[in-house]
């Protein structure tokens, strides 16, 4: 272990990101999508990454497991998960981390699910890859996962295809797939944006309950102050590739310090109410 000064004073973070830089394209025209991001996520917490469209939230989330689109590349920085330097891992090791210690869910469950495979087969695939004790007989674990994400009649549902499920159900299936590897960190990129408000609240509540049950941390990427108010423990505000403010949820809603954070509030006609949980 490297003995940098903050290792000595602060408790070890689950995820530690320092100076992360991601560029898209090269030369003069390169977009600095992520421009020196620092983050610390503690075990079990919900850490919201908040900011307007195009500020670099998804690029930040994707670069943590090196899942960048063509033309994008990590120029520098450090991403350490529980002592493992993810940016230095060989690709084959990295593939075990994705869906293993790091689960991921995205905005559009329909594009992430395979339309010609039953949901049970898709969850089983993740179980086989990331949960060795259940590798040979994944079915009991599949049913357990479907039950954990609140899908009624899981045995029957596991034999259905994605088009037979509602949007909220599909997102629950995506969460089940992400949970198959018993992640320490779940990266959720706008997980409820495509859902209507009632279902959105249910899925956020589910994530919170799962988090309590499993102890996983969640990096929740969102542009929605209401979502932050509902579930975040801490908030980082991103603007033009940089994090301009990090605060506890209560301190943030009591009054963001950075001008951009204030602007976000001003653009919300009705402030979300921040209630105790
Ligand atoms: N596939 C891509 N090719 C080229 N440029 C991209 C690509 N994806 C994103 N970008 C650019 O990278 C920057 C950061 O984009 P990113 O997707 O991270 O934003 P975001 O904060 O997630 O936005 P949103 O809230 O709309 O999802 C933007 O300037 C965007 O135009
Ligand atoms: Mg995005």
mmCIF file of C-alpha atoms and ligand atoms in Angstrom:
data_model
loop_
_atom_site.group_PDB
_atom_site.id
_atom_site.type_symbol
_atom_site.label_atom_id
_atom_site.label_comp_id
_atom_site.label_asym_id
_atom_site.label_seq_id
_atom_site.Cartn_x
_atom_site.Cartn_y
_atom_site.Cartn_z
ATOM 1 C CA UNK A 1 0.000 0.000 0.000
ATOM 2 C CA UNK A 2 1.322 3.437 -0.829
ATOM 3 C CA UNK A 3 1.598 5.656 2.226
ATOM 4 C CA UNK A 4 0.307 8.980 0.962
ATOM 5 C CA UNK A 5 -0.568 11.426 3.780
ATOM 6 C CA UNK A 6 -4.355 11.083 3.395
ATOM 7 C CA UNK A 7 -4.103 7.335 3.840
ATOM 8 C CA UNK A 8 -2.868 8.053 7.333
ATOM 9 C CA UNK A 9 -5.543 10.515 8.406
ATOM 10 C CA UNK A 10 -8.799 9.595 6.647
ATOM 11 C CA UNK A 11 -10.627 6.237 6.665
ATOM 12 C CA UNK A 12 -10.110 4.329 3.422
ATOM 13 C CA UNK A 13 -12.739 5.132 0.807
ATOM 14 C CA UNK A 14 -14.387 2.356 -1.150
ATOM 15 C CA UNK A 15 -13.765 4.322 -4.320
ATOM 16 C CA UNK A 16 -11.110 6.966 -4.655
ATOM 17 C CA UNK A 17 -10.809 8.971 -7.846
ATOM 18 C CA UNK A 18 -8.070 11.523 -8.339
ATOM 19 C CA UNK A 19 -7.377 13.816 -11.260
ATOM 20 C CA UNK A 20 -9.448 11.805 -13.727
ATOM 21 C CA UNK A 21 -9.238 13.251 -17.228
ATOM 22 C CA UNK A 22 -11.091 11.955 -20.282
ATOM 23 C CA UNK A 23 -10.834 13.502 -23.721
ATOM 24 C CA UNK A 24 -12.969 12.762 -26.756
ATOM 25 C CA UNK A 25 -11.186 13.170 -30.052
ATOM 26 C CA UNK A 26 -7.635 14.394 -30.382
ATOM 27 C CA UNK A 27 -5.664 17.547 -30.991
ATOM 28 C CA UNK A 28 -7.161 21.040 -31.072
ATOM 29 C CA UNK A 29 -10.744 19.849 -31.404
ATOM 30 C CA UNK A 30 -10.661 17.416 -28.454
ATOM 31 C CA UNK A 31 -13.534 17.706 -25.982
ATOM 32 C CA UNK A 32 -12.412 17.685 -22.368
ATOM 33 C CA UNK A 33 -15.362 15.616 -21.212
ATOM 34 C CA UNK A 34 -13.876 14.932 -17.775
ATOM 35 C CA UNK A 35 -11.373 17.500 -16.641
ATOM 36 C CA UNK A 36 -9.639 16.577 -13.392
ATOM 37 C CA UNK A 37 -12.321 14.890 -11.303
ATOM 38 C CA UNK A 38 -11.724 13.902 -7.669
ATOM 39 C CA UNK A 39 -14.264 11.751 -5.820
ATOM 40 C CA UNK A 40 -14.400 9.666 -2.665
ATOM 41 C CA UNK A 41 -17.242 7.240 -2.111
ATOM 42 C CA UNK A 42 -17.591 5.544 1.253
ATOM 43 C CA UNK A 43 -18.887 1.986 1.709
ATOM 44 C CA UNK A 44 -22.685 1.894 1.800
ATOM 45 C CA UNK A 45 -23.351 5.509 0.872
ATOM 46 C CA UNK A 46 -25.393 6.984 -1.946
ATOM 47 C CA UNK A 47 -23.248 9.494 -3.736
ATOM 48 C CA UNK A 48 -25.073 11.620 -6.288
ATOM 49 C CA UNK A 49 -23.277 13.122 -9.264
ATOM 50 C CA UNK A 50 -25.488 16.002 -10.331
ATOM 51 C CA UNK A 51 -25.225 18.336 -13.302
ATOM 52 C CA UNK A 52 -26.736 19.572 -16.525
ATOM 53 C CA UNK A 53 -26.781 17.609 -19.780
ATOM 54 C CA UNK A 54 -23.352 17.279 -21.381
ATOM 55 C CA UNK A 55 -21.332 18.205 -18.286
ATOM 56 C CA UNK A 56 -19.544 14.820 -18.246
ATOM 57 C CA UNK A 57 -21.482 12.707 -15.736
ATOM 58 C CA UNK A 58 -21.833 9.625 -17.928
ATOM 59 C CA UNK A 59 -18.254 9.875 -19.182
ATOM 60 C CA UNK A 60 -17.121 9.946 -15.562
ATOM 61 C CA UNK A 61 -19.224 6.873 -14.706
ATOM 62 C CA UNK A 62 -18.117 4.947 -17.784
ATOM 63 C CA UNK A 63 -14.446 5.757 -17.387
ATOM 64 C CA UNK A 64 -14.413 4.237 -13.891
ATOM 65 C CA UNK A 65 -14.625 0.811 -15.521
ATOM 66 C CA UNK A 66 -13.047 1.932 -18.801
ATOM 67 C CA UNK A 67 -16.222 1.457 -20.824
ATOM 68 C CA UNK A 68 -15.705 4.523 -22.969
ATOM 69 C CA UNK A 69 -17.145 5.104 -26.441
ATOM 70 C CA UNK A 70 -14.904 5.013 -29.475
ATOM 71 C CA UNK A 71 -12.689 8.076 -29.676
ATOM 72 C CA UNK A 72 -12.748 8.724 -25.952
ATOM 73 C CA UNK A 73 -9.760 7.994 -23.804
ATOM 74 C CA UNK A 74 -8.524 8.384 -20.269
ATOM 75 C CA UNK A 75 -5.583 10.770 -20.289
ATOM 76 C CA UNK A 76 -4.715 10.552 -16.674
ATOM 77 C CA UNK A 77 -5.769 10.080 -13.119
ATOM 78 C CA UNK A 78 -6.318 7.358 -10.609
ATOM 79 C CA UNK A 79 -9.363 5.168 -9.904
ATOM 80 C CA UNK A 80 -8.887 2.968 -6.861
ATOM 81 C CA UNK A 81 -11.576 0.530 -5.732
ATOM 82 C CA UNK A 82 -10.916 -0.999 -2.348
ATOM 83 C CA UNK A 83 -7.160 -0.940 -2.960
ATOM 84 C CA UNK A 84 -7.274 -1.998 -6.638
ATOM 85 C CA UNK A 85 -6.091 0.496 -9.233
ATOM 86 C CA UNK A 86 -8.761 -0.048 -11.899
ATOM 87 C CA UNK A 87 -7.081 2.016 -14.603
ATOM 88 C CA UNK A 88 -3.981 -0.166 -14.385
ATOM 89 C CA UNK A 89 -5.755 -3.545 -14.552
ATOM 90 C CA UNK A 90 -5.297 -5.744 -17.609
ATOM 91 C CA UNK A 91 -8.518 -5.849 -19.673
ATOM 92 C CA UNK A 92 -9.282 -9.443 -18.724
ATOM 93 C CA UNK A 93 -9.180 -8.588 -14.992
ATOM 94 C CA UNK A 94 -11.234 -5.466 -15.669
ATOM 95 C CA UNK A 95 -13.950 -7.625 -17.231
ATOM 96 C CA UNK A 96 -14.284 -9.510 -13.957
ATOM 97 C CA UNK A 97 -14.721 -6.236 -12.070
ATOM 98 C CA UNK A 98 -17.533 -5.086 -14.367
ATOM 99 C CA UNK A 99 -20.615 -6.857 -13.159
ATOM 100 C CA UNK A 100 -18.535 -8.194 -10.276
ATOM 101 C CA UNK A 101 -17.435 -5.714 -7.639
ATOM 102 C CA UNK A 102 -18.813 -2.892 -9.790
ATOM 103 C CA UNK A 103 -22.427 -3.227 -10.937
ATOM 104 C CA UNK A 104 -23.875 -0.896 -13.547
ATOM 105 C CA UNK A 105 -27.352 0.150 -14.589
ATOM 106 C CA UNK A 106 -28.342 2.658 -17.228
ATOM 107 C CA UNK A 107 -31.263 4.794 -18.268
ATOM 108 C CA UNK A 108 -32.755 2.576 -20.979
ATOM 109 C CA UNK A 109 -33.391 -0.959 -19.743
ATOM 110 C CA UNK A 110 -34.836 -1.979 -23.120
ATOM 111 C CA UNK A 111 -31.592 -1.362 -24.983
ATOM 112 C CA UNK A 112 -29.577 -3.233 -22.343
ATOM 113 C CA UNK A 113 -31.776 -6.337 -22.259
ATOM 114 C CA UNK A 114 -31.629 -8.921 -25.009
ATOM 115 C CA UNK A 115 -35.118 -9.169 -26.604
ATOM 116 C CA UNK A 116 -34.753 -12.808 -27.667
ATOM 117 C CA UNK A 117 -33.635 -14.230 -24.314
ATOM 118 C CA UNK A 118 -35.876 -14.763 -21.296
ATOM 119 C CA UNK A 119 -35.092 -12.552 -18.351
ATOM 120 C CA UNK A 120 -34.227 -15.658 -16.342
ATOM 121 C CA UNK A 121 -31.581 -16.637 -18.910
ATOM 122 C CA UNK A 122 -30.128 -13.136 -18.822
ATOM 123 C CA UNK A 123 -29.863 -13.064 -15.055
ATOM 124 C CA UNK A 124 -28.452 -16.622 -15.084
ATOM 125 C CA UNK A 125 -25.726 -15.473 -17.453
ATOM 126 C CA UNK A 126 -24.626 -12.826 -14.943
ATOM 127 C CA UNK A 127 -24.798 -15.345 -12.091
ATOM 128 C CA UNK A 128 -22.624 -17.821 -14.022
ATOM 129 C CA UNK A 129 -20.046 -15.142 -14.746
ATOM 130 C CA UNK A 130 -19.882 -13.502 -11.350
ATOM 131 C CA UNK A 131 -21.159 -15.845 -8.641
ATOM 132 C CA UNK A 132 -19.023 -19.024 -8.668
ATOM 133 C CA UNK A 133 -20.970 -20.975 -5.994
ATOM 134 C CA UNK A 134 -24.091 -20.810 -8.204
ATOM 135 C CA UNK A 135 -22.295 -21.323 -11.520
ATOM 136 C CA UNK A 136 -23.652 -24.814 -12.216
ATOM 137 C CA UNK A 137 -27.214 -24.340 -10.994
ATOM 138 C CA UNK A 138 -28.027 -20.640 -11.230
ATOM 139 C CA UNK A 139 -31.846 -20.980 -11.149
ATOM 140 C CA UNK A 140 -32.354 -20.702 -7.380
ATOM 141 C CA UNK A 141 -30.187 -17.587 -7.319
ATOM 142 C CA UNK A 142 -32.085 -16.149 -10.307
ATOM 143 C CA UNK A 143 -35.372 -16.519 -8.431
ATOM 144 C CA UNK A 144 -33.811 -15.074 -5.273
ATOM 145 C CA UNK A 145 -32.579 -12.039 -7.233
ATOM 146 C CA UNK A 146 -35.970 -11.483 -8.891
ATOM 147 C CA UNK A 147 -37.595 -11.668 -5.467
ATOM 148 C CA UNK A 148 -35.022 -9.235 -4.053
ATOM 149 C CA UNK A 149 -35.931 -6.623 -6.662
ATOM 150 C CA UNK A 150 -39.629 -6.983 -5.897
ATOM 151 C CA UNK A 151 -40.823 -8.974 -8.903
ATOM 152 C CA UNK A 152 -43.877 -11.009 -7.935
ATOM 153 C CA UNK A 153 -44.190 -14.644 -8.987
ATOM 154 C CA UNK A 154 -40.470 -14.846 -9.852
ATOM 155 C CA UNK A 155 -40.465 -18.464 -11.108
ATOM 156 C CA UNK A 156 -43.019 -17.637 -13.788
ATOM 157 C CA UNK A 157 -41.552 -14.221 -14.583
ATOM 158 C CA UNK A 158 -38.092 -15.717 -15.114
ATOM 159 C CA UNK A 159 -39.487 -17.515 -18.179
ATOM 160 C CA UNK A 160 -40.818 -14.330 -19.757
ATOM 161 C CA UNK A 161 -39.195 -12.110 -22.386
ATOM 162 C CA UNK A 162 -38.383 -8.414 -21.900
ATOM 163 C CA UNK A 163 -41.351 -7.245 -24.030
ATOM 164 C CA UNK A 164 -43.725 -8.923 -21.578
ATOM 165 C CA UNK A 165 -42.577 -6.618 -18.772
ATOM 166 C CA UNK A 166 -43.396 -2.976 -17.982
ATOM 167 C CA UNK A 167 -40.642 -0.331 -18.005
ATOM 168 C CA UNK A 168 -40.381 -0.374 -14.219
ATOM 169 C CA UNK A 169 -40.161 -4.184 -14.192
ATOM 170 C CA UNK A 170 -37.436 -4.122 -16.848
ATOM 171 C CA UNK A 171 -35.429 -1.691 -14.749
ATOM 172 C CA UNK A 172 -35.872 -4.051 -11.783
ATOM 173 C CA UNK A 173 -34.499 -6.884 -13.948
ATOM 174 C CA UNK A 174 -31.484 -4.705 -14.828
ATOM 175 C CA UNK A 175 -30.934 -4.139 -11.121
ATOM 176 C CA UNK A 176 -31.163 -7.911 -10.522
ATOM 177 C CA UNK A 177 -28.484 -8.471 -13.171
ATOM 178 C CA UNK A 178 -26.279 -5.832 -11.567
ATOM 179 C CA UNK A 179 -26.754 -7.467 -8.147
ATOM 180 C CA UNK A 180 -25.777 -10.922 -9.426
ATOM 181 C CA UNK A 181 -22.089 -10.245 -8.769
ATOM 182 C CA UNK A 182 -22.787 -8.884 -5.248
ATOM 183 C CA UNK A 183 -21.280 -5.485 -6.100
ATOM 184 C CA UNK A 184 -19.545 -3.260 -3.595
ATOM 185 C CA UNK A 185 -20.362 -0.309 -5.819
ATOM 186 C CA UNK A 186 -23.350 0.176 -8.085
ATOM 187 C CA UNK A 187 -23.031 2.830 -10.767
ATOM 188 C CA UNK A 188 -26.547 3.921 -11.707
ATOM 189 C CA UNK A 189 -26.659 6.357 -14.628
ATOM 190 C CA UNK A 190 -30.072 8.086 -14.697
ATOM 191 C CA UNK A 191 -31.701 4.808 -13.636
ATOM 192 C CA UNK A 192 -35.192 6.277 -13.313
ATOM 193 C CA UNK A 193 -35.219 9.037 -15.928
ATOM 194 C CA UNK A 194 -37.145 6.935 -18.465
ATOM 195 C CA UNK A 195 -39.826 5.973 -15.899
ATOM 196 C CA UNK A 196 -42.929 7.852 -14.866
ATOM 197 C CA UNK A 197 -42.848 9.613 -11.528
ATOM 198 C CA UNK A 198 -44.633 6.993 -9.394
ATOM 199 C CA UNK A 199 -42.521 4.127 -10.730
ATOM 200 C CA UNK A 200 -39.429 6.305 -10.407
ATOM 201 C CA UNK A 201 -40.073 6.721 -6.682
ATOM 202 C CA UNK A 202 -40.600 2.959 -6.286
ATOM 203 C CA UNK A 203 -37.328 2.112 -8.042
ATOM 204 C CA UNK A 204 -35.402 4.666 -5.977
ATOM 205 C CA UNK A 205 -36.930 3.227 -2.803
ATOM 206 C CA UNK A 206 -35.937 -0.268 -3.969
ATOM 207 C CA UNK A 207 -32.329 0.844 -4.542
ATOM 208 C CA UNK A 208 -32.267 2.313 -1.030
ATOM 209 C CA UNK A 209 -33.649 -0.889 0.517
ATOM 210 C CA UNK A 210 -31.193 -3.078 -1.414
ATOM 211 C CA UNK A 211 -28.394 -0.840 -0.306
ATOM 212 C CA UNK A 212 -29.361 -1.266 3.336
ATOM 213 C CA UNK A 213 -29.606 -5.037 2.904
ATOM 214 C CA UNK A 214 -26.322 -5.502 1.021
ATOM 215 C CA UNK A 215 -24.117 -2.626 2.237
ATOM 216 C CA UNK A 216 -23.219 -1.638 -1.323
ATOM 217 C CA UNK A 217 -22.446 1.970 -2.219
ATOM 218 C CA UNK A 218 -24.292 3.667 -5.082
ATOM 219 C CA UNK A 219 -22.914 6.269 -7.458
ATOM 220 C CA UNK A 220 -26.142 7.822 -8.674
ATOM 221 C CA UNK A 221 -25.786 9.905 -11.810
ATOM 222 C CA UNK A 222 -28.649 12.349 -12.312
ATOM 223 C CA UNK A 223 -29.667 15.773 -13.539
ATOM 224 C CA UNK A 224 -32.659 15.751 -11.205
ATOM 225 C CA UNK A 225 -32.584 17.655 -7.896
ATOM 226 C CA UNK A 226 -35.686 15.774 -6.765
ATOM 227 C CA UNK A 227 -33.874 12.450 -7.087
ATOM 228 C CA UNK A 228 -30.938 13.838 -5.129
ATOM 229 C CA UNK A 229 -33.277 15.053 -2.388
ATOM 230 C CA UNK A 230 -34.942 11.663 -2.186
ATOM 231 C CA UNK A 231 -31.935 9.358 -1.874
ATOM 232 C CA UNK A 232 -28.483 10.961 -1.759
ATOM 233 C CA UNK A 233 -26.235 11.010 1.278
ATOM 234 C CA UNK A 234 -23.724 13.242 -0.459
ATOM 235 C CA UNK A 235 -23.816 15.304 -3.639
ATOM 236 C CA UNK A 236 -21.145 16.368 -6.088
ATOM 237 C CA UNK A 237 -22.113 19.060 -8.565
ATOM 238 C CA UNK A 238 -20.464 18.740 -11.950
ATOM 239 C CA UNK A 239 -20.061 21.544 -14.440
ATOM 240 C CA UNK A 240 -18.136 21.476 -17.722
ATOM 241 C CA UNK A 241 -16.132 18.376 -16.836
ATOM 242 C CA UNK A 242 -15.250 19.469 -13.330
ATOM 243 C CA UNK A 243 -16.668 18.926 -9.871
ATOM 244 C CA UNK A 244 -17.394 22.372 -8.534
ATOM 245 C CA UNK A 245 -18.920 21.446 -5.192
ATOM 246 C CA UNK A 246 -19.208 18.392 -2.924
ATOM 247 C CA UNK A 247 -21.456 18.470 0.123
ATOM 248 C CA UNK A 248 -23.670 16.433 2.431
ATOM 249 C CA UNK A 249 -27.233 16.366 1.167
ATOM 250 C CA UNK A 250 -28.552 18.503 3.999
ATOM 251 C CA UNK A 251 -25.818 21.104 3.698
ATOM 252 C CA UNK A 252 -26.346 21.204 -0.047
ATOM 253 C CA UNK A 253 -30.090 21.768 0.190
ATOM 254 C CA UNK A 254 -29.587 24.266 2.989
ATOM 255 C CA UNK A 255 -27.673 26.389 0.481
ATOM 256 C CA UNK A 256 -25.279 25.380 -2.276
ATOM 257 C CA UNK A 257 -22.092 27.381 -2.100
ATOM 258 C CA UNK A 258 -20.974 27.356 -5.689
ATOM 259 C CA UNK A 259 -22.744 29.749 -8.092
ATOM 260 C CA UNK A 260 -23.593 26.874 -10.423
ATOM 261 C CA UNK A 261 -25.240 24.922 -7.604
ATOM 262 C CA UNK A 262 -27.326 28.031 -6.851
ATOM 263 C CA UNK A 263 -28.259 28.291 -10.508
ATOM 264 C CA UNK A 264 -29.544 24.714 -10.453
ATOM 265 C CA UNK A 265 -31.826 25.639 -7.571
ATOM 266 C CA UNK A 266 -33.020 28.780 -9.264
ATOM 267 C CA UNK A 267 -33.984 26.799 -12.353
ATOM 268 C CA UNK A 268 -36.222 24.517 -10.272
ATOM 269 C CA UNK A 269 -39.625 26.128 -9.939
ATOM 270 C CA UNK A 270 -40.563 24.122 -6.884
ATOM 271 C CA UNK A 271 -37.824 23.026 -4.572
ATOM 272 C CA UNK A 272 -37.972 19.358 -3.695
ATOM 273 C CA UNK A 273 -38.700 18.921 -0.005
ATOM 274 C CA UNK A 274 -35.891 17.358 1.966
ATOM 275 C CA UNK A 275 -37.290 15.138 4.617
ATOM 276 C CA UNK A 276 -35.562 12.929 7.133
ATOM 277 C CA UNK A 277 -35.363 9.258 6.310
HETATM 278 N N1 LIG B 1 -20.084 9.047 -28.023
HETATM 279 C C1 LIG B 1 -19.664 10.307 -27.959
HETATM 280 N N2 LIG B 1 -18.917 10.851 -28.971
HETATM 281 C C2 LIG B 1 -18.497 12.107 -28.901
HETATM 282 N N3 LIG B 1 -18.718 12.951 -27.897
HETATM 283 C C3 LIG B 1 -19.428 12.503 -26.856
HETATM 284 C C4 LIG B 1 -19.941 11.155 -26.827
HETATM 285 N N4 LIG B 1 -20.629 10.993 -25.687
HETATM 286 C C5 LIG B 1 -20.545 12.160 -25.022
HETATM 287 N N5 LIG B 1 -19.824 13.076 -25.712
HETATM 288 C C6 LIG B 1 -19.488 14.444 -25.262
HETATM 289 O O1 LIG B 1 -18.829 14.364 -23.997
HETATM 290 C C7 LIG B 1 -19.250 15.377 -23.115
HETATM 291 C C8 LIG B 1 -19.785 14.766 -21.845
HETATM 292 O O2 LIG B 1 -20.897 13.964 -22.155
HETATM 293 P P1 LIG B 1 -21.657 13.064 -21.091
HETATM 294 O O3 LIG B 1 -22.426 12.061 -21.873
HETATM 295 O O4 LIG B 1 -20.708 12.556 -20.078
HETATM 296 O O5 LIG B 1 -22.646 14.117 -20.403
HETATM 297 P P2 LIG B 1 -23.756 13.889 -19.307
HETATM 298 O O6 LIG B 1 -23.457 14.803 -18.185
HETATM 299 O O7 LIG B 1 -23.881 12.445 -18.993
HETATM 300 O O8 LIG B 1 -25.089 14.405 -20.046
HETATM 301 P P3 LIG B 1 -26.610 13.855 -20.004
HETATM 302 O O9 LIG B 1 -27.233 14.407 -18.756
HETATM 303 O O10 LIG B 1 -27.221 14.430 -21.237
HETATM 304 O O11 LIG B 1 -26.575 12.367 -20.018
HETATM 305 C C9 LIG B 1 -20.270 16.183 -23.901
HETATM 306 O O12 LIG B 1 -19.607 17.293 -24.440
HETATM 307 C C10 LIG B 1 -20.724 15.249 -24.989
HETATM 308 O O13 LIG B 1 -21.129 15.964 -26.122
HETATM 309 MG MG1 LIG B 2 -25.380 11.023 -19.299
#
